[in-house]
Short mmCIF file of C-alpha atoms in Angstrom, two decimals:
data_model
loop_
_atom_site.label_atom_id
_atom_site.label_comp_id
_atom_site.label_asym_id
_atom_site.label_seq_id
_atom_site.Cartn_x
_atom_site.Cartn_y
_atom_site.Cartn_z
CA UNK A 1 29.55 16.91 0.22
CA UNK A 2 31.22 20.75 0.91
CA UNK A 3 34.84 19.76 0.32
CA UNK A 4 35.44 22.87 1.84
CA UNK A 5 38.72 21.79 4.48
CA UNK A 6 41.83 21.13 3.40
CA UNK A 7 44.10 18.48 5.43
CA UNK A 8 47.90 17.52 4.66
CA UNK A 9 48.91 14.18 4.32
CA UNK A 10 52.30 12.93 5.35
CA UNK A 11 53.94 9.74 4.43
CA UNK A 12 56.78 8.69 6.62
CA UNK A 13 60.23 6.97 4.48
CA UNK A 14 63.06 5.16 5.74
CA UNK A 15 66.25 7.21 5.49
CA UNK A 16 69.35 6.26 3.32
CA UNK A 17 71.23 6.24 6.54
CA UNK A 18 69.59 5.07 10.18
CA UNK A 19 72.90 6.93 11.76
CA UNK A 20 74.64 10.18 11.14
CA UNK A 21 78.38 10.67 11.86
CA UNK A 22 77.97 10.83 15.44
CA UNK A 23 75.42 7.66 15.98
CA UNK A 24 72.56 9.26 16.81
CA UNK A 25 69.31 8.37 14.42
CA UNK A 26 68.34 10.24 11.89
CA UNK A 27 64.42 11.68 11.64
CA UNK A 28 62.88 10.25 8.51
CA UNK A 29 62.19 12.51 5.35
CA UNK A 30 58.45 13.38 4.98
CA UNK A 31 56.47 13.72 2.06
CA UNK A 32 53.77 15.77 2.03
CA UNK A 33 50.62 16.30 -0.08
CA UNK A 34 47.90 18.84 0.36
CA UNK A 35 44.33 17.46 -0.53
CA UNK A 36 40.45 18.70 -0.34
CA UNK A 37 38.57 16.69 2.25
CA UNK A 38 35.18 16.64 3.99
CA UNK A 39 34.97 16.95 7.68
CA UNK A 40 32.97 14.73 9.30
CA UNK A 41 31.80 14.73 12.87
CA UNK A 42 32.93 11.37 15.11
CA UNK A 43 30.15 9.18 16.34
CA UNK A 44 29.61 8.20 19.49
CA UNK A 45 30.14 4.69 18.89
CA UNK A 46 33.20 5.48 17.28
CA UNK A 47 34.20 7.62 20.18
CA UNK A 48 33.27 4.73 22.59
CA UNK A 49 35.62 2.16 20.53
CA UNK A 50 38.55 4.65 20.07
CA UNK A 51 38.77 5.00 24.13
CA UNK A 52 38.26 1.37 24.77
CA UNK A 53 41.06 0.89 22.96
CA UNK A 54 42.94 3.85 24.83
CA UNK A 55 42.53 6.14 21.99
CA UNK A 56 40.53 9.59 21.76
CA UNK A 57 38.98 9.87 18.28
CA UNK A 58 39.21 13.40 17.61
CA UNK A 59 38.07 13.95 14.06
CA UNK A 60 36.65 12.22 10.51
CA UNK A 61 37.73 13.30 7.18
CA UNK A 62 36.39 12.29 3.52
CA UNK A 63 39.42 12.29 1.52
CA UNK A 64 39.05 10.62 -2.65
CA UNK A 65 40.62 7.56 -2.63
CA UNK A 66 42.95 8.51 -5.68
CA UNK A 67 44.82 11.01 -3.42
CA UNK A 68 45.30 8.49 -0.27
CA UNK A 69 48.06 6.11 -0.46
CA UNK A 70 48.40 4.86 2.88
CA UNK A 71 49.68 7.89 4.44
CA UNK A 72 50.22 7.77 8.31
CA UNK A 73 50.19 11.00 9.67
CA UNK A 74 47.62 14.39 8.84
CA UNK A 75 48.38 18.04 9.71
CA UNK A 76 45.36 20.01 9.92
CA UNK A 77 44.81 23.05 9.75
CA UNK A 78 47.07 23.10 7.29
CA UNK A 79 50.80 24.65 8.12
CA UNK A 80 49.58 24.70 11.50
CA UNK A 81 52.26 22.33 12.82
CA UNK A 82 49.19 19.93 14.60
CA UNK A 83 49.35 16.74 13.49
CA UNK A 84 47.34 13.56 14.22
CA UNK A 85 47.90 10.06 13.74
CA UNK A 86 45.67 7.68 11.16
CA UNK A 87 43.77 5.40 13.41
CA UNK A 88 41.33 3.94 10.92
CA UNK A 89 40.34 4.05 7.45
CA UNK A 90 37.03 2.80 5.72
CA UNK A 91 36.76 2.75 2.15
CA UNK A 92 33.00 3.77 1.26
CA UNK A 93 30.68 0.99 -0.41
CA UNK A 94 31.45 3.09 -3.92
CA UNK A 95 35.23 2.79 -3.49
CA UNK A 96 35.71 6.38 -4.94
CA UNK A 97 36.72 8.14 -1.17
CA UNK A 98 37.93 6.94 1.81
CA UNK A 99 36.79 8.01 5.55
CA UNK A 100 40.17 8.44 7.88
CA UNK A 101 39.94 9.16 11.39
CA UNK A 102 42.24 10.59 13.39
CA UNK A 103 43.50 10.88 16.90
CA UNK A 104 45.86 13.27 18.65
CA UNK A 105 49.56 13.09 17.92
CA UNK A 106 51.61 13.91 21.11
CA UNK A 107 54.26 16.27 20.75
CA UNK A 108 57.48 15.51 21.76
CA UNK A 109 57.78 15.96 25.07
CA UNK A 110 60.37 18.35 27.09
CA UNK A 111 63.22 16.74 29.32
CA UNK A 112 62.44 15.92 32.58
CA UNK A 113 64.44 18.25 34.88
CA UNK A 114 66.95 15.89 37.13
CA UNK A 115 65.74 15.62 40.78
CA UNK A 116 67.64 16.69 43.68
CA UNK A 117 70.31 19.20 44.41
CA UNK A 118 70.14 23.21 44.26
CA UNK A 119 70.76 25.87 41.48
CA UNK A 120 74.46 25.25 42.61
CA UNK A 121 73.93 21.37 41.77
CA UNK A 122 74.61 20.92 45.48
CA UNK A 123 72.75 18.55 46.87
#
């Protein structure tokens, strides 16, 4: 195994408060660790589940199973700002690392413009 590729993994907590002053919800904290992994490539029957199940399997990882503790989220490359979403995990036969693989975490989306009217909100 290279170990070569580091990956970030985040763990999602649930925030004192679910409000702040004004009602709106707050984001939950994030806790981050940075760990070695091996890359692996995604099989094609892998693939072939993920997108029956509406998902697009975009990358493996080898991570030890010491350092994994259930986190939900990866960034990679690291401090890159992309993240993906755990879809799986398999822990190998010798229980010493565990194979995650990831799919494509949307980013939030922009606001829709509102339909209708002109620059002048004349409609």
């Amino acid at each position: 195994m290279r170990w070569t590729e580091q990956i970030t993994l985040i763990a999602l907590s649930e925030p004192e408060e679910l409000t702040n002053e004004h009602g709106f919800p707050v984001d939950k904290p994030e806790a981050a660790t940075t760990v070695f992994a091996d890359k692996k490539s995604v099989g094609y029957s892998e693939f072939y589940k993920a997108s029956q199940a509406g998902y697009m399997a975009e990358m493996k990882f080898d991570v030890r199973a010491l350092e994994y503790s259930g986190q939900e989220i990866v960034e990679f490359p690291v401090a890159s700002g992309k993240r993906y979403r755990v879809l799986r995990t398999y822990l190998h036969k010798n229980g010493e690392f565990i194979e995650l693989t990831l799919v494509n975490l949307p980013e939030a989306q922009d606001a829709p413009e509102a339909e209708g009217g002109d620059e002048d909100g004349e409609i």
